[in-house]
Coordinates of C-alpha atoms in Angstrom, one line a residue:
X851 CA -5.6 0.8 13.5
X852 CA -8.5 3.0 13.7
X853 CA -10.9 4.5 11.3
X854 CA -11.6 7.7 10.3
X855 CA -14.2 8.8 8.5
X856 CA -14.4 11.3 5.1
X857 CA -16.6 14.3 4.0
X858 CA -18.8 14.4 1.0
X859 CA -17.5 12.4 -2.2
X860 CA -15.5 14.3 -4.6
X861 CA -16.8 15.1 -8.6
X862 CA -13.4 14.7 -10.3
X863 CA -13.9 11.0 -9.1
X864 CA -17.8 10.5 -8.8
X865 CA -17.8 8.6 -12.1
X866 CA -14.9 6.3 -12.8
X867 CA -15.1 3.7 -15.8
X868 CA -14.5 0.8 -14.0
X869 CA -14.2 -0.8 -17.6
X870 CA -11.1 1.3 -18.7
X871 CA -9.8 0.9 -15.4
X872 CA -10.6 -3.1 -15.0
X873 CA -8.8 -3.2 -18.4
X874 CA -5.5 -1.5 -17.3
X875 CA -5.3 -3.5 -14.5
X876 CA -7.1 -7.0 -14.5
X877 CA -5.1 -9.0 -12.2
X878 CA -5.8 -6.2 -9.1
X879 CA -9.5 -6.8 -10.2
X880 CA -9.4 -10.6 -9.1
X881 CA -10.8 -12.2 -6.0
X882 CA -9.0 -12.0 -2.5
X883 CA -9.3 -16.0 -3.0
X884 CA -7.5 -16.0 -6.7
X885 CA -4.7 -13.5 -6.0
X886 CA -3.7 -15.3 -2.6
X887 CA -4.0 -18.9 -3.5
X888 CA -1.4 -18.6 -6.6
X889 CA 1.8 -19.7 -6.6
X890 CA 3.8 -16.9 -6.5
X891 CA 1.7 -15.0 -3.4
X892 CA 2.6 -18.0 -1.6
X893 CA 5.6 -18.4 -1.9
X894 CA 6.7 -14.8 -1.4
X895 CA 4.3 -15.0 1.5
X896 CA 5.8 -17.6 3.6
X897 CA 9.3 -16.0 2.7
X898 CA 8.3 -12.6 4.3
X899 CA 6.5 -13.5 7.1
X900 CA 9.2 -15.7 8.1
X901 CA 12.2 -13.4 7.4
X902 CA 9.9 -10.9 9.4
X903 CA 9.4 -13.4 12.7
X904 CA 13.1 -14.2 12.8
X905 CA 14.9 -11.2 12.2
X906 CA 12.4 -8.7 13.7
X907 CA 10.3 -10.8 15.9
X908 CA 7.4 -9.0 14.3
X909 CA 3.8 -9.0 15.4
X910 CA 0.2 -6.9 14.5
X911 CA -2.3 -5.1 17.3
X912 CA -5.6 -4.0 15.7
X913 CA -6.2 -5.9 13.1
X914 CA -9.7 -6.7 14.4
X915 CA -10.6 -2.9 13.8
X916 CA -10.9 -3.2 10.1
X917 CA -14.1 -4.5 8.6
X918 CA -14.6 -8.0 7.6
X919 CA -16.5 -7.4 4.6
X920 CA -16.5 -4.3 2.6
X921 CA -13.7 -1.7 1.2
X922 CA -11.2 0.0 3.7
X923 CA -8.9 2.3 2.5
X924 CA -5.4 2.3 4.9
X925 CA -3.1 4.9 4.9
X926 CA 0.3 5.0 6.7
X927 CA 4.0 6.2 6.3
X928 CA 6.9 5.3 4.0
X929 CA 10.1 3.7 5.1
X930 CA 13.7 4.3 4.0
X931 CA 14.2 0.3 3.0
X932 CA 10.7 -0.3 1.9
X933 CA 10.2 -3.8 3.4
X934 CA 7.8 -3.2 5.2
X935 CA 5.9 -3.0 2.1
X936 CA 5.2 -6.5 1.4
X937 CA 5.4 -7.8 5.3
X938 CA 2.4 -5.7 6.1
X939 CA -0.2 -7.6 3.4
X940 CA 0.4 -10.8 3.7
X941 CA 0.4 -10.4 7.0
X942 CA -3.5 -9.0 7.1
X943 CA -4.0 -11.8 4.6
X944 CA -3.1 -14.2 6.6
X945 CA -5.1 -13.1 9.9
X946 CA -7.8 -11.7 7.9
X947 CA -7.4 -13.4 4.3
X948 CA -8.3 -10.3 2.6
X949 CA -6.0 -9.4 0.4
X950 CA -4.7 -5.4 0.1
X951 CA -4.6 -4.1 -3.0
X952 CA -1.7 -1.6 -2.6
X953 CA -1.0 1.9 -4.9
X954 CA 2.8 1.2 -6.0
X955 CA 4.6 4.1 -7.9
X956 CA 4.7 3.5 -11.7
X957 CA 8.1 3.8 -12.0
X958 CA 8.4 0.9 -9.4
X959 CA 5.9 -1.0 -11.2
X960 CA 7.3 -1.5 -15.0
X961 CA 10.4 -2.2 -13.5
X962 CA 9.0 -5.2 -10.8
X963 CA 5.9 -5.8 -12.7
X964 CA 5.6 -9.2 -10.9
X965 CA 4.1 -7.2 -7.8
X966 CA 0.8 -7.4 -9.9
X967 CA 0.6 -11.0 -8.3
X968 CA 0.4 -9.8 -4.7
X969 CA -2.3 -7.2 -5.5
X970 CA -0.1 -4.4 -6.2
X971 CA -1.0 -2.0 -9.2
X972 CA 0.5 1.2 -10.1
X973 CA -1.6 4.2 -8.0
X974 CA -3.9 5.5 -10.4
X975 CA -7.0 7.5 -7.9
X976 CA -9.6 5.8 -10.7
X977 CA -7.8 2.5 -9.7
X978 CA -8.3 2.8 -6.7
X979 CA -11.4 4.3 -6.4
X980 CA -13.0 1.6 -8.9
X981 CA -10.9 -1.4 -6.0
X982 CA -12.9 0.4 -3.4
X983 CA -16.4 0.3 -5.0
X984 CA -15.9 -3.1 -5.4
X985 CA -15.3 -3.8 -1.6
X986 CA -11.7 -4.5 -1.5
X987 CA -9.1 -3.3 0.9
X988 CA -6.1 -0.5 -0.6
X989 CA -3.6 0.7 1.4
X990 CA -1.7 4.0 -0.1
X991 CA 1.9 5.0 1.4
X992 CA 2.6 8.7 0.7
X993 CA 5.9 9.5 -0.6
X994 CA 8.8 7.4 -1.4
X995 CA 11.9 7.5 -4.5
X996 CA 11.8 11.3 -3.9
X997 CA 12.5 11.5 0.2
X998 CA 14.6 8.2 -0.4
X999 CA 17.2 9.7 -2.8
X1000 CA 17.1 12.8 -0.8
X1001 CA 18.1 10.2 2.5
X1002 CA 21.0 8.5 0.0
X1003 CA 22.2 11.6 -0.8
X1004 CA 22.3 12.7 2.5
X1005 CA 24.7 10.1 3.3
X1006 CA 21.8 8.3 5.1
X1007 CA 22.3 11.3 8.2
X1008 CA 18.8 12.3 8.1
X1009 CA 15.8 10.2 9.0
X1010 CA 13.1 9.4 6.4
X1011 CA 10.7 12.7 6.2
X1012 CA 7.8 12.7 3.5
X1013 CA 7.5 15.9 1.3
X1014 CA 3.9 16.1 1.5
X1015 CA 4.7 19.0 -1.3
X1016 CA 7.0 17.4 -3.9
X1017 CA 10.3 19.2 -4.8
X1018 CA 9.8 17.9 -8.3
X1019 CA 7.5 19.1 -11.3
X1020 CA 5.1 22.2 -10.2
X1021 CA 5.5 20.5 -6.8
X1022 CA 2.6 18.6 -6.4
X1023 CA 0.7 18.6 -3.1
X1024 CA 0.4 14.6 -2.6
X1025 CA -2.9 14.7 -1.2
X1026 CA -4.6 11.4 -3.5
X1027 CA -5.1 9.4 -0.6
X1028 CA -7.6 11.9 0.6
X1029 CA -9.2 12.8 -2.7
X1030 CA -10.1 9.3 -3.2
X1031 CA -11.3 9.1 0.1
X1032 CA -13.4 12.3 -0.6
X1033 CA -14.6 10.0 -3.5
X1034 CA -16.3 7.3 -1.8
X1035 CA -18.5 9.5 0.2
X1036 CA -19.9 10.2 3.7
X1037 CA -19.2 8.0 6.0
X1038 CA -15.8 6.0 4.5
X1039 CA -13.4 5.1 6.8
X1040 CA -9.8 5.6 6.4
X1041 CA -7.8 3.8 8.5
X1042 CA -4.4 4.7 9.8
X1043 CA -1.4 2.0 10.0
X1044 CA 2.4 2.3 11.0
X1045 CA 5.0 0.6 12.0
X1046 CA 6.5 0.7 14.9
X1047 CA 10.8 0.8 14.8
X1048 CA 9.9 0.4 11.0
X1049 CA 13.1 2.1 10.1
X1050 CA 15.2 0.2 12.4
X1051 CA 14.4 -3.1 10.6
X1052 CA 17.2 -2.1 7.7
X1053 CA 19.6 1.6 9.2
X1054 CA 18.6 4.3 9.6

């Protein structure tokens, strides 16, 4: 991990109603205290992290590097299996015990809306940029259903690539992250995560 910083903040985002936005999604707006003493973090917590030290002996370097107070936006890659996904917050909240607010695809979200209790909310740039202002931690993954149905399709042959222009619609250029990182103005760090033999926890 290691931070990066962005250029000047971007107008499409300079004035977000954090009303509207704290509306849509309330439960992301809770404290790092609320969201990780519940019930339900818990218990998916302890289920993770010890699936994760038994079956992939798995272990963080860097963690220190991100700020102790304050927002921090992280940004890394997708994997085929997605499990990953969950491993990776709780454990930051458990070294850290900040919890990461994390930008899920919609589609995944009315379908598993019980994410919302780990901090997960559907990625929205006013959402996040509004979770940012407010000091909290968001981590973004580009890509996802679309380069994993390409990989199912493909038998499984090909490795996990990200389209970072999507084959579907007008072919959107999935560049969020960065606007939102524009947003927030000189000076913000982004900080890159990955991790490592990611894909060989499931196939690849």
């Amino acid at each position: 991990l290691g931070g990066r910083s962005a250029p000047a903040a971007a107008s499409e985002l300079a004035t977000v109603d954090k009303k509207a936005v704290v509306k849509r999604e309330p439960m992301a707006f809770l404290g790092d205290k609320e969201i990780s003493e519940g019930v339900v973090y818990r218990i998916f917590k302890w289920m993770f992290l010890k699936y994760a030290q038994i079956m992939h002996d798995f272990s963080t370097s860097g963690m220190e590097k991100l700020p102790k107070v304050g927002p921090a936006l992280l940004v890394g890659p997708h994997t085929f299996h997605s499990t990953d996904i969950l491993i990776g917050p709780f454990a930051a909240q458990l070294q850290t015990g900040r919890v990461v607010r994390g930008l899920v695809h919609k589609g995944v979200m009315m379908s598993m809306p019980f994410l919302r209790f780990f901090g997960l909310f559907p990625g929205r740039r006013d959402a996040a940029v509004a979770l940012l202002r407010e000091g909290n931690w968001c981590a973004c993954i580009p890509g996802g259903i679309e380069e994993i149905l390409h990989h199912i399709t493909d038998n499984g042959s090909t490795a996990y690539e990200l389209y970072w222009q999507s084959h579907n619609g007008k072919g959107a250029v999935r560049k969020g992250f960065a606007e939102v990182a524009v947003a927030m103005g000189p000076g913000f760090k982004v900080f890159p995560f990955f991790f490592q033999n990611g894909e060989e926890m499931k196939f690849n």
